[in-house]
CSV table of C-alpha atoms in Angstrom, one decimal:
chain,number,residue,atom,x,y,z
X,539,UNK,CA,31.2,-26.1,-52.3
X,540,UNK,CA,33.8,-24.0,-50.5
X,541,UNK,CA,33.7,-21.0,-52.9
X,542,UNK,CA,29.9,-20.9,-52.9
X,543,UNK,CA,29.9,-21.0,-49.1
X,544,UNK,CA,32.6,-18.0,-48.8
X,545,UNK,CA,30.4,-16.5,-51.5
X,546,UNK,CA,27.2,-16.5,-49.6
X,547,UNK,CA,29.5,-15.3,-46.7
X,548,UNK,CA,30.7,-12.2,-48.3
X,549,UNK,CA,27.2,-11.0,-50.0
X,550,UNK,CA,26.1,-11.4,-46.6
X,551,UNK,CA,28.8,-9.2,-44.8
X,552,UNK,CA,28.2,-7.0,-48.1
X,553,UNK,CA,24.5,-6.9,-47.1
X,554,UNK,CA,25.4,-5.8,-43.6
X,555,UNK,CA,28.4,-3.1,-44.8
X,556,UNK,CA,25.3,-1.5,-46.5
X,557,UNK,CA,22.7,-1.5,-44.3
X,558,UNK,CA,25.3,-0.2,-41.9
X,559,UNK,CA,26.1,2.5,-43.8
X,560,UNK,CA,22.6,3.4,-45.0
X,561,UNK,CA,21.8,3.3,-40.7
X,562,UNK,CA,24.7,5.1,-40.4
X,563,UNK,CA,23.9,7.9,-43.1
X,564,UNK,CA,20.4,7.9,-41.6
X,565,UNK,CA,21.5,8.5,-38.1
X,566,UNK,CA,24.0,11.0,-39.1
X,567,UNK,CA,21.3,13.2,-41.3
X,568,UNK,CA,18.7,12.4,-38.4
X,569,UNK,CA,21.1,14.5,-36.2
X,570,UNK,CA,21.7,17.4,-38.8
X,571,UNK,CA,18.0,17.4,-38.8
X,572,UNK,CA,17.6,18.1,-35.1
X,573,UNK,CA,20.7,20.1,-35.3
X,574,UNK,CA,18.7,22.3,-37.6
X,575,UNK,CA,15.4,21.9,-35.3
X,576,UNK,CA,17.4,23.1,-32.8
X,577,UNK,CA,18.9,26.0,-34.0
X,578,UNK,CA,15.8,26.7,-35.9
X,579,UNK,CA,13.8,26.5,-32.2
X,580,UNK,CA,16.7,28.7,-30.6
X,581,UNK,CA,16.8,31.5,-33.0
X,582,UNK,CA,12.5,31.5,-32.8
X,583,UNK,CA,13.2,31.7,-28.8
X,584,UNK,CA,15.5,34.6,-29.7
X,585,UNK,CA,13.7,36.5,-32.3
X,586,UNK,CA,10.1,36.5,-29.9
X,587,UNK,CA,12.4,37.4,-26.6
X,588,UNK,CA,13.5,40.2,-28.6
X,589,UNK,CA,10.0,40.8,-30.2
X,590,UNK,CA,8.3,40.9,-26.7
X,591,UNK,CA,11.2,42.8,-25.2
X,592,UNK,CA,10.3,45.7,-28.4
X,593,UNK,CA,6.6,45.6,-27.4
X,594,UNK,CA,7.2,45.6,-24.1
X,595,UNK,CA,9.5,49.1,-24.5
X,596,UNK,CA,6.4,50.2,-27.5
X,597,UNK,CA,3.7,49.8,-24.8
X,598,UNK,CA,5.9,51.6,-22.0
X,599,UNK,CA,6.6,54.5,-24.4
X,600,UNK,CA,2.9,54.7,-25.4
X,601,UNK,CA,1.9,54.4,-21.6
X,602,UNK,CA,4.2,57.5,-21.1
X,603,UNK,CA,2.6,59.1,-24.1
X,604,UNK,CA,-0.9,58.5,-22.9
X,605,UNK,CA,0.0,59.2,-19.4
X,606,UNK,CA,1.4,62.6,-20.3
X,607,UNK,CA,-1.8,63.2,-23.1
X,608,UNK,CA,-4.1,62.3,-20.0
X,609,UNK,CA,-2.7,64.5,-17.4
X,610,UNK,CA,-2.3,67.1,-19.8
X,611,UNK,CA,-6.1,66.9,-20.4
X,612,UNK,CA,-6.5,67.2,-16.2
X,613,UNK,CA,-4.9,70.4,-16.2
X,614,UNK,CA,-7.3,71.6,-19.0
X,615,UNK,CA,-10.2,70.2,-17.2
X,616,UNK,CA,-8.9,71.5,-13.6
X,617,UNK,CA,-8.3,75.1,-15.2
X,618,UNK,CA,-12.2,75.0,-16.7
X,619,UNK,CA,-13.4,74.4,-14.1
X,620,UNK,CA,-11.5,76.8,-11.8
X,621,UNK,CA,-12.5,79.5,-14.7
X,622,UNK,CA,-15.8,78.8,-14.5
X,623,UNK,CA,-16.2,78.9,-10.8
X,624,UNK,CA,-14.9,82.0,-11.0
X,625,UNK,CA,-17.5,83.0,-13.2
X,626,UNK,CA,-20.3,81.5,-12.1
X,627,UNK,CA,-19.5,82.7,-8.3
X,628,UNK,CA,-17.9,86.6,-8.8
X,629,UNK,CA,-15.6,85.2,-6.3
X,630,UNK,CA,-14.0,88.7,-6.3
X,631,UNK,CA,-17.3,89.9,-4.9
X,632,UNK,CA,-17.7,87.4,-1.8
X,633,UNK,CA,-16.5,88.3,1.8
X,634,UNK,CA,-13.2,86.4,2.7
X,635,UNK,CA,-14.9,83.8,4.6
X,636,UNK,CA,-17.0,82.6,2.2
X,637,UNK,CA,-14.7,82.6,-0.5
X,638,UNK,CA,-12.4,80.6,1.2
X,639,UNK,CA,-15.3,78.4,1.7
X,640,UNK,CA,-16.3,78.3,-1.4
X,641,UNK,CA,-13.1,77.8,-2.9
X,642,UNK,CA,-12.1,74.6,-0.5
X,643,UNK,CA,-15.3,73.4,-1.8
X,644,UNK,CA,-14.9,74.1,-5.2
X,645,UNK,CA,-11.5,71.9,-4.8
X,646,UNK,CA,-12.4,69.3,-3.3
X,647,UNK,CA,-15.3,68.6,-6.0
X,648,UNK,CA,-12.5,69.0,-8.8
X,649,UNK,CA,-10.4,66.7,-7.0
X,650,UNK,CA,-13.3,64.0,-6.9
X,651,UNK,CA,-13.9,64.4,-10.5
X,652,UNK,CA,-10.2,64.6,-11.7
X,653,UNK,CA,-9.8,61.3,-9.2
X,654,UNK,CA,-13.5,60.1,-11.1
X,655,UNK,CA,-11.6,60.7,-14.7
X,656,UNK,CA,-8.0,58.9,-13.4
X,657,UNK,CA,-10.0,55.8,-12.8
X,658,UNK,CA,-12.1,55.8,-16.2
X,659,UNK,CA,-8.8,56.1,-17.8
X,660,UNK,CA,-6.7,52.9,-15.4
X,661,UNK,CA,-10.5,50.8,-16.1
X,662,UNK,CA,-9.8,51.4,-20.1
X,663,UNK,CA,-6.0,51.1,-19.4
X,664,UNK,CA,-6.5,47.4,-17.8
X,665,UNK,CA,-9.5,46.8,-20.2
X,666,UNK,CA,-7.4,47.0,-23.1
X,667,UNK,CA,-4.4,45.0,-22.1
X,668,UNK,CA,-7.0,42.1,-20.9
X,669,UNK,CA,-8.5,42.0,-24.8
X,670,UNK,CA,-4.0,41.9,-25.7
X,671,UNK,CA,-3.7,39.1,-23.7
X,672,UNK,CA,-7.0,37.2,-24.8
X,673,UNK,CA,-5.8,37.9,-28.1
X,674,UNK,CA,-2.8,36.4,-27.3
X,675,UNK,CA,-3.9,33.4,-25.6
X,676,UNK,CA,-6.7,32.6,-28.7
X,677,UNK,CA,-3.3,32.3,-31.1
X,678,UNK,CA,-1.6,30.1,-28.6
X,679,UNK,CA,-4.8,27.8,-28.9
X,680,UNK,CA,-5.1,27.9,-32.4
X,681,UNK,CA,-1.4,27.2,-33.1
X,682,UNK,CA,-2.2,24.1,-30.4
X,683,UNK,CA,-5.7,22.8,-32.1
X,684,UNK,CA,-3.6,22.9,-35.4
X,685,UNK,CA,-0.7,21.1,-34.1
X,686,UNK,CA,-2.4,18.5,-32.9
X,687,UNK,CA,-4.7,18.1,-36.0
X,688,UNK,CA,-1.2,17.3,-37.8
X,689,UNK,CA,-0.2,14.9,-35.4
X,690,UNK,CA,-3.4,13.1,-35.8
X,691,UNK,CA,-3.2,13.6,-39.5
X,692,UNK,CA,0.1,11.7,-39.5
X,693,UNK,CA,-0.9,8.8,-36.9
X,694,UNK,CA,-4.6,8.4,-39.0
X,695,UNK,CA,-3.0,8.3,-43.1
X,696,UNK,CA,0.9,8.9,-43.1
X,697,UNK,CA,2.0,4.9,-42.6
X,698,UNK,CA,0.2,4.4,-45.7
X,699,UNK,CA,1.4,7.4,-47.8
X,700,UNK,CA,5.1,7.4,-46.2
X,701,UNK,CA,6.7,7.0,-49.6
X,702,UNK,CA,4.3,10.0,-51.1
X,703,UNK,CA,5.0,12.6,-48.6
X,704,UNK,CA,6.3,15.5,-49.6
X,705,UNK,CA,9.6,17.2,-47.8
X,706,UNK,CA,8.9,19.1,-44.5
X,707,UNK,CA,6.1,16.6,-43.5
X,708,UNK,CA,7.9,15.4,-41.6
X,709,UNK,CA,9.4,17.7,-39.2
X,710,UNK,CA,11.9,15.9,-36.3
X,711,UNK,CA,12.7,12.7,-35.7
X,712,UNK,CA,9.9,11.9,-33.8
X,713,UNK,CA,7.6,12.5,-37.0
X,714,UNK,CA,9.7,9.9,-38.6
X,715,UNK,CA,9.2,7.5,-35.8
X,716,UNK,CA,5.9,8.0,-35.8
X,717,UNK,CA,5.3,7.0,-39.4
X,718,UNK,CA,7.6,4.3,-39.8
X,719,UNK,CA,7.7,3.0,-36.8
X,720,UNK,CA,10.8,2.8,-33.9
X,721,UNK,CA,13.0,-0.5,-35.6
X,722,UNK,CA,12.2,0.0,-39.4
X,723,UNK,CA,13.3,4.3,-38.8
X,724,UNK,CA,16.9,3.2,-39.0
X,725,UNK,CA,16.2,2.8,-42.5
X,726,UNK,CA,13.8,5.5,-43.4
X,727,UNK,CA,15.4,8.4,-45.8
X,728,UNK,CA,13.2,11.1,-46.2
């Protein structure tokens, strides 16, 4: 009676060594998983800083570009028109007065019109970087809408399938508690 007693003792603490160590083992590849998650998240972090930081410097050297294009085009325009004037008016032919006149004139109306083109350009400018960030802001909602389509995908079908899902299902430990459930996830292996 003895023996059978200290036998049914030491299956038990047998029982107990293992589910220890399969808790353990568990736990331990639960936190190489979010080890990886986390280095996984900081090098995304990383790489988009550094992708934002090279479009940021891309759309300041093609600002510079189309800055430079753009005033280079005003001093074509301004020198038209200044040609033309003197065309169209034989300012060489007017008395001093009215030349000066004329020209102060003439300036002023190329200075409204250069001013007229500056803003066309800023209203396409600003125009264009609203559709970037709309853009922008449309892929952050779609990356949302299909995130939380997964999560609802997992809470509606994955209790039932747990044993069928493939690898990478499951992302992070909160997947896993999600399917199998907060007490029984000390036991789950993926």
């Amino acid at each position: 009676m003895q023996s059978v007693i200290s036998d049914i003792e030491a299956q038990r603490r047998a029982q107990e060594e293992m589910e220890q160590v399969l808790n353990d083992l568990y736990e331990e590849e639960l936190k190489h998983k979010q080890e990886e998650e986390d280095n996984m998240r900081r090098e995304r972090k990383e790489r988009m800083k550094r992708e934002m930081y090279e479009a940021n410097e891309e759309q300041k050297r093609l600002k510079a570009v189309r800055e430079a294009e753009e005033k280079e085009r005003e001093m074509q325009f301004v020198q038209q028109l200044l040609d033309k004037f003197e065309r169209d008016n034989r300012i060489e032919q007017m008395s001093r007065e009215r030349q000066r006149r004329e020209i102060q004139n003439y300036k002023k109306e190329v200075d409204r019109l250069v001013e007229e083109r500056r803003k066309m350009y800023e209203a396409r400018l600003k125009t264009q970087m609203e559709e970037l960030e709309r853009e922008r802001k449309r892929k952050e909602y779609e990356r949302r809408i299909i995130e939380e389509e997964r999560l609802r995908l997992l809470d509606q079908y994955a209790r039932e399938l747990k044993s069928y899902l493939p690898r990478g299902v499951l992302r992070d430990a909160k997947d896993y508690e999600r399917v199998v459930g907060r007490k029984l996830a000390r036991n789950f292996r993926p």
